[in-house]
CSV table of N, CA and C in Angstrom, one decimal:
chain,number,residue,atom,x,y,z
A,1,MET,N,0.8,-1.2,0.0
A,1,MET,CA,0.0,0.0,0.0
A,1,MET,C,0.9,1.3,0.0
A,2,VAL,N,0.6,2.1,-0.9
A,2,VAL,CA,1.4,3.4,-1.0
A,2,VAL,C,0.5,4.5,-0.4
A,3,ALA,N,1.1,5.2,0.6
A,3,ALA,CA,0.4,6.3,1.2
A,3,ALA,C,0.4,7.5,0.4
A,4,ASN,N,-0.7,8.2,0.3
A,4,ASN,CA,-0.8,9.5,-0.4
A,4,ASN,C,-0.1,10.5,0.5
A,5,PRO,N,0.9,11.2,-0.1
A,5,PRO,CA,1.7,12.2,0.7
A,5,PRO,C,0.9,13.3,1.3
A,6,GLN,N,-0.1,13.8,0.5
A,6,GLN,CA,-1.0,14.8,1.1
A,6,GLN,C,-1.8,14.3,2.3
A,7,TYR,N,-2.3,13.1,2.1
A,7,TYR,CA,-3.1,12.5,3.2
A,7,TYR,C,-2.2,12.4,4.4
A,8,LEU,N,-1.0,11.9,4.2
A,8,LEU,CA,-0.1,11.6,5.3
A,8,LEU,C,0.3,12.9,6.0
A,9,ALA,N,0.5,14.0,5.2
A,9,ALA,CA,0.8,15.3,5.8
A,9,ALA,C,-0.3,15.8,6.6
A,10,ALA,N,-1.5,15.7,6.1
A,10,ALA,CA,-2.7,16.2,6.8
A,10,ALA,C,-2.9,15.4,8.1
A,11,TRP,N,-2.7,14.1,8.0
A,11,TRP,CA,-2.9,13.2,9.2
A,11,TRP,C,-1.8,13.5,10.2
A,12,THR,N,-0.6,13.8,9.8
A,12,THR,CA,0.5,14.2,10.7
A,12,THR,C,0.2,15.5,11.4
A,13,ALA,N,-0.3,16.5,10.6
A,13,ALA,CA,-0.6,17.8,11.2
A,13,ALA,C,-1.8,17.6,12.2
A,14,GLN,N,-2.7,16.8,11.9
A,14,GLN,CA,-3.9,16.5,12.8
A,14,GLN,C,-3.4,15.9,14.1
A,15,THR,N,-2.5,14.9,13.9
A,15,THR,CA,-2.0,14.2,15.1
A,15,THR,C,-1.2,15.1,16.0
A,16,ILE,N,-0.4,15.9,15.4
A,16,ILE,CA,0.4,16.9,16.2
A,16,ILE,C,-0.5,17.8,17.0
A,17,LYS,N,-1.6,18.3,16.3
A,17,LYS,CA,-2.5,19.2,16.9
A,17,LYS,C,-3.2,18.5,18.1
A,18,TYR,N,-3.6,17.2,17.9
A,18,TYR,CA,-4.2,16.4,18.9
A,18,TYR,C,-3.3,16.2,20.1
A,19,LEU,N,-2.0,15.9,19.8
A,19,LEU,CA,-1.1,15.7,20.9
A,19,LEU,C,-0.8,17.0,21.7
A,20,GLU,N,-0.8,18.1,21.0
A,20,GLU,CA,-0.6,19.4,21.7
A,20,GLU,C,-1.8,19.7,22.7
A,21,VAL,N,-3.0,19.3,22.2
A,21,VAL,CA,-4.2,19.6,23.1
A,21,VAL,C,-4.3,18.5,24.2
A,22,LEU,N,-3.9,17.3,23.9
A,22,LEU,CA,-4.1,16.2,24.8
A,22,LEU,C,-3.7,16.5,26.3
A,23,PRO,N,-2.6,17.1,26.6
A,23,PRO,CA,-2.3,17.3,28.1
A,23,PRO,C,-3.3,18.2,28.8
A,24,SER,N,-3.8,19.3,28.1
A,24,SER,CA,-4.7,20.1,28.7
A,24,SER,C,-6.1,19.4,28.8
A,25,VAL,N,-6.4,18.6,27.9
A,25,VAL,CA,-7.7,17.8,28.0
A,25,VAL,C,-7.6,16.9,29.2
A,26,ILE,N,-6.4,16.2,29.3
A,26,ILE,CA,-6.2,15.3,30.5
A,26,ILE,C,-6.3,16.0,31.8
A,27,MET,N,-5.7,17.2,31.8
A,27,MET,CA,-5.7,18.0,33.1
A,27,MET,C,-7.1,18.4,33.4
A,28,MET,N,-7.9,18.9,32.4
A,28,MET,CA,-9.2,19.3,32.6
A,28,MET,C,-10.1,18.2,33.1
A,29,TYR,N,-9.9,17.0,32.4
A,29,TYR,CA,-10.7,15.8,32.8
A,29,TYR,C,-10.4,15.4,34.2
A,30,ASP,N,-9.1,15.5,34.6
A,30,ASP,CA,-8.6,15.1,35.9
A,30,ASP,C,-9.3,16.1,36.9
A,31,TYR,N,-9.3,17.4,36.6
A,31,TYR,CA,-9.8,18.4,37.4
A,31,TYR,C,-11.3,18.2,37.7
A,32,VAL,N,-12.0,17.8,36.6
A,32,VAL,CA,-13.5,17.6,36.7
A,32,VAL,C,-13.7,16.4,37.6
A,33,LEU,N,-12.9,15.3,37.4
A,33,LEU,CA,-13.1,14.1,38.2
A,33,LEU,C,-12.8,14.4,39.7
A,34,THR,N,-11.8,15.2,40.0
A,34,THR,CA,-11.5,15.6,41.4
A,34,THR,C,-12.6,16.4,41.9
A,35,LEU,N,-13.1,17.4,41.1
A,35,LEU,CA,-14.2,18.2,41.6
A,35,LEU,C,-15.5,17.3,41.9
A,36,GLU,N,-15.7,16.4,41.0
A,36,GLU,CA,-16.9,15.5,41.1
A,36,GLU,C,-16.7,14.7,42.4
A,37,GLU,N,-15.5,14.2,42.7
A,37,GLU,CA,-15.3,13.4,43.9
A,37,GLU,C,-15.6,14.3,45.1
A,38,GLU,N,-15.1,15.5,45.1
A,38,GLU,CA,-15.2,16.4,46.2
A,38,GLU,C,-16.7,16.7,46.5
A,39,VAL,N,-17.4,17.0,45.4
A,39,VAL,CA,-18.9,17.3,45.5
A,39,VAL,C,-19.6,16.1,46.0
A,40,SER,N,-19.3,14.9,45.5
A,40,SER,CA,-20.1,13.7,45.9
A,40,SER,C,-19.7,13.4,47.4
A,41,ALA,N,-18.5,13.7,47.8
A,41,ALA,CA,-18.1,13.5,49.2
A,41,ALA,C,-18.9,14.5,50.1
A,42,LEU,N,-19.0,15.7,49.6
A,42,LEU,CA,-19.8,16.7,50.4
A,42,LEU,C,-21.2,16.3,50.5
A,43,LEU,N,-21.8,15.8,49.3
A,43,LEU,CA,-23.2,15.4,49.3
A,43,LEU,C,-23.4,14.2,50.2
A,44,TYR,N,-22.4,13.3,50.3
A,44,TYR,CA,-22.6,12.1,51.2
A,44,TYR,C,-22.4,12.5,52.6
A,45,CYS,N,-21.6,13.5,52.9
A,45,CYS,CA,-21.3,13.9,54.3
A,45,CYS,C,-22.5,14.7,54.9
A,46,TYR,N,-22.9,15.7,54.2
A,46,TYR,CA,-23.8,16.7,54.8
A,46,TYR,C,-25.3,16.6,54.6
A,47,PRO,N,-25.8,16.5,53.4
A,47,PRO,CA,-27.3,16.5,53.3
A,47,PRO,C,-28.0,15.4,54.0
A,48,ILE,N,-27.4,14.2,54.1
A,48,ILE,CA,-28.1,13.1,54.7
A,48,ILE,C,-28.4,13.3,56.2
A,49,PRO,N,-27.4,13.6,57.0
A,49,PRO,CA,-27.8,13.9,58.4
A,49,PRO,C,-28.7,15.1,58.5
A,50,MET,N,-28.5,16.1,57.7
A,50,MET,CA,-29.4,17.3,57.7
A,50,MET,C,-30.8,16.9,57.4
A,51,ALA,N,-31.0,16.0,56.3
A,51,ALA,CA,-32.3,15.5,55.9
A,51,ALA,C,-32.9,14.8,57.1
A,52,ILE,N,-32.1,14.0,57.8
A,52,ILE,CA,-32.7,13.2,58.9
A,52,ILE,C,-33.1,14.1,60.0
A,53,HIS,N,-32.3,15.1,60.3
A,53,HIS,CA,-32.7,16.1,61.4
A,53,HIS,C,-33.9,16.9,61.0
A,54,THR,N,-34.1,17.3,59.8
A,54,THR,CA,-35.2,18.2,59.4
A,54,THR,C,-36.4,17.4,58.9
A,55,SER,N,-36.3,16.1,58.8
A,55,SER,CA,-37.5,15.4,58.3
A,55,SER,C,-38.5,15.3,59.3
A,56,PRO,N,-39.8,15.5,58.9
A,56,PRO,CA,-40.9,15.5,59.9
A,56,PRO,C,-41.1,14.0,60.4
A,57,PHE,N,-40.7,13.0,59.7
A,57,PHE,CA,-40.9,11.7,60.1
A,57,PHE,C,-40.0,11.2,61.2
A,58,THR,N,-38.8,11.8,61.3
A,58,THR,CA,-37.8,11.4,62.3
A,58,THR,C,-37.9,12.2,63.6
A,59,LYS,N,-38.7,13.3,63.6
A,59,LYS,CA,-38.8,14.1,64.8
A,59,LYS,C,-39.7,13.4,65.8
A,60,GLY,N,-39.4,13.6,67.1
A,60,GLY,CA,-40.3,13.1,68.1
A,60,GLY,C,-39.6,12.1,68.9
């Protein structure tokens, strides 16, 4: 199979662009995951006891 030079050049440029963007995408994804973990940890820690204390069914 003989590769088309134009296709190869376009593919290489696209790959280089992708590789340049990749670290920031990974960092952003990592940040979102960390944020999600923190938020879910907060949600697990706080609203459940609050809901139990403020629920009309558990008072009394």
